[in-house]
């Protein structure tokens, strides 16, 4: 006959494999949500720009004419963590606002590239300080929460030295 131990559900859960991992994921998700929503409010209020729109313009602004310097739509989608269809809709909206323009790849007629227009670059440069300031504010606020403070420290250590 085998002996059985009777644990409370709380005791069993506290020793459950992966619980710490799940808690870490929840903290990371909470940090991301707090930061994104703070930046979203700031960008919308001052520049009529969403976080996703800022991200797409920012990613595309880093393109160059050399080898590998342009991104196809699926690469943009991967860079901003959106589906290809959501990225296409977002790019279309930004194109209609005159912030982006699309053109066929000269070497591969199946490929479509998207460039930032001068108006898009101007808006990006105008919005960047708002974005960066909102990011700093959100991180400072999150650092006050014990469950988020280690993640804030990790994010800050990823920043390149100035």
CSV table of C-alpha atoms in Angstrom, one decimal, residues 78-158:
chain,number,residue,atom,x,y,z
A,78,UNK,CA,8.2,40.8,-37.8
A,79,UNK,CA,10.0,44.0,-36.6
A,80,UNK,CA,6.9,45.5,-35.1
A,81,UNK,CA,5.3,42.2,-34.0
A,82,UNK,CA,2.1,42.4,-36.0
A,83,UNK,CA,0.5,40.0,-38.5
A,84,UNK,CA,1.2,40.7,-42.1
A,85,UNK,CA,-2.4,41.8,-42.7
A,86,UNK,CA,-2.4,44.2,-39.7
A,87,UNK,CA,0.9,45.6,-40.9
A,88,UNK,CA,-0.5,46.1,-44.5
A,89,UNK,CA,-3.5,47.9,-43.1
A,90,UNK,CA,-1.3,50.1,-40.9
A,91,UNK,CA,1.0,50.9,-43.7
A,92,UNK,CA,-2.0,51.8,-45.9
A,93,UNK,CA,-3.3,54.2,-43.3
A,94,UNK,CA,0.1,55.8,-42.9
A,95,UNK,CA,0.4,56.0,-46.7
A,96,UNK,CA,-3.0,57.8,-46.9
A,97,UNK,CA,-1.7,60.3,-44.4
A,98,UNK,CA,1.3,61.0,-46.6
A,99,UNK,CA,3.8,59.6,-44.1
A,100,UNK,CA,4.8,56.5,-46.1
A,101,UNK,CA,5.0,55.5,-49.8
A,102,UNK,CA,5.2,52.1,-51.4
A,103,UNK,CA,7.0,51.1,-54.6
A,104,UNK,CA,7.9,47.9,-56.4
A,105,UNK,CA,11.4,46.4,-55.8
A,106,UNK,CA,13.5,47.2,-58.9
A,107,UNK,CA,15.2,43.8,-58.8
A,108,UNK,CA,12.1,41.6,-58.0
A,109,UNK,CA,8.8,42.9,-59.3
A,110,UNK,CA,7.0,40.7,-56.7
A,111,UNK,CA,8.6,42.7,-53.8
A,112,UNK,CA,7.1,45.9,-52.4
A,113,UNK,CA,9.1,48.3,-50.4
A,114,UNK,CA,7.8,51.0,-48.2
A,115,UNK,CA,9.7,54.3,-47.6
A,116,UNK,CA,9.1,57.0,-45.1
A,117,UNK,CA,8.2,60.3,-46.8
A,118,UNK,CA,9.8,63.7,-45.7
A,119,UNK,CA,6.5,64.4,-43.8
A,120,UNK,CA,6.9,61.0,-42.0
A,121,UNK,CA,10.5,61.7,-41.1
A,122,UNK,CA,9.5,65.1,-39.8
A,123,UNK,CA,6.7,63.6,-37.7
A,124,UNK,CA,9.0,60.9,-36.4
A,125,UNK,CA,11.6,63.5,-35.3
A,126,UNK,CA,8.9,65.6,-33.7
A,127,UNK,CA,7.4,62.6,-31.9
A,128,UNK,CA,10.7,60.9,-30.8
A,129,UNK,CA,11.2,63.1,-27.7
A,130,UNK,CA,7.6,62.5,-26.6
A,131,UNK,CA,8.1,58.7,-27.1
A,132,UNK,CA,11.4,58.7,-25.2
A,133,UNK,CA,10.1,60.9,-22.4
A,134,UNK,CA,7.0,58.7,-21.9
A,135,UNK,CA,9.1,55.6,-21.9
A,136,UNK,CA,11.4,57.0,-19.2
A,137,UNK,CA,8.3,58.1,-17.1
A,138,UNK,CA,6.7,54.7,-17.5
A,139,UNK,CA,9.9,52.9,-16.5
A,140,UNK,CA,10.4,55.2,-13.5
A,141,UNK,CA,6.8,54.5,-12.3
A,142,UNK,CA,7.2,50.7,-12.9
A,143,UNK,CA,10.5,50.7,-10.9
A,144,UNK,CA,8.6,51.7,-7.8
A,145,UNK,CA,6.7,48.3,-7.9
A,146,UNK,CA,8.7,45.5,-6.4
A,147,UNK,CA,7.4,42.9,-8.9
A,148,UNK,CA,8.4,45.1,-11.9
A,149,UNK,CA,11.7,46.6,-10.6
A,150,UNK,CA,14.0,43.7,-11.6
A,151,UNK,CA,12.5,43.9,-15.2
A,152,UNK,CA,13.0,47.7,-15.3
A,153,UNK,CA,16.6,47.1,-14.3
A,154,UNK,CA,17.0,44.5,-17.1
A,155,UNK,CA,15.5,46.9,-19.7
A,156,UNK,CA,17.8,49.7,-18.6
A,157,UNK,CA,20.9,47.5,-18.8
A,158,UNK,CA,20.0,46.7,-22.4
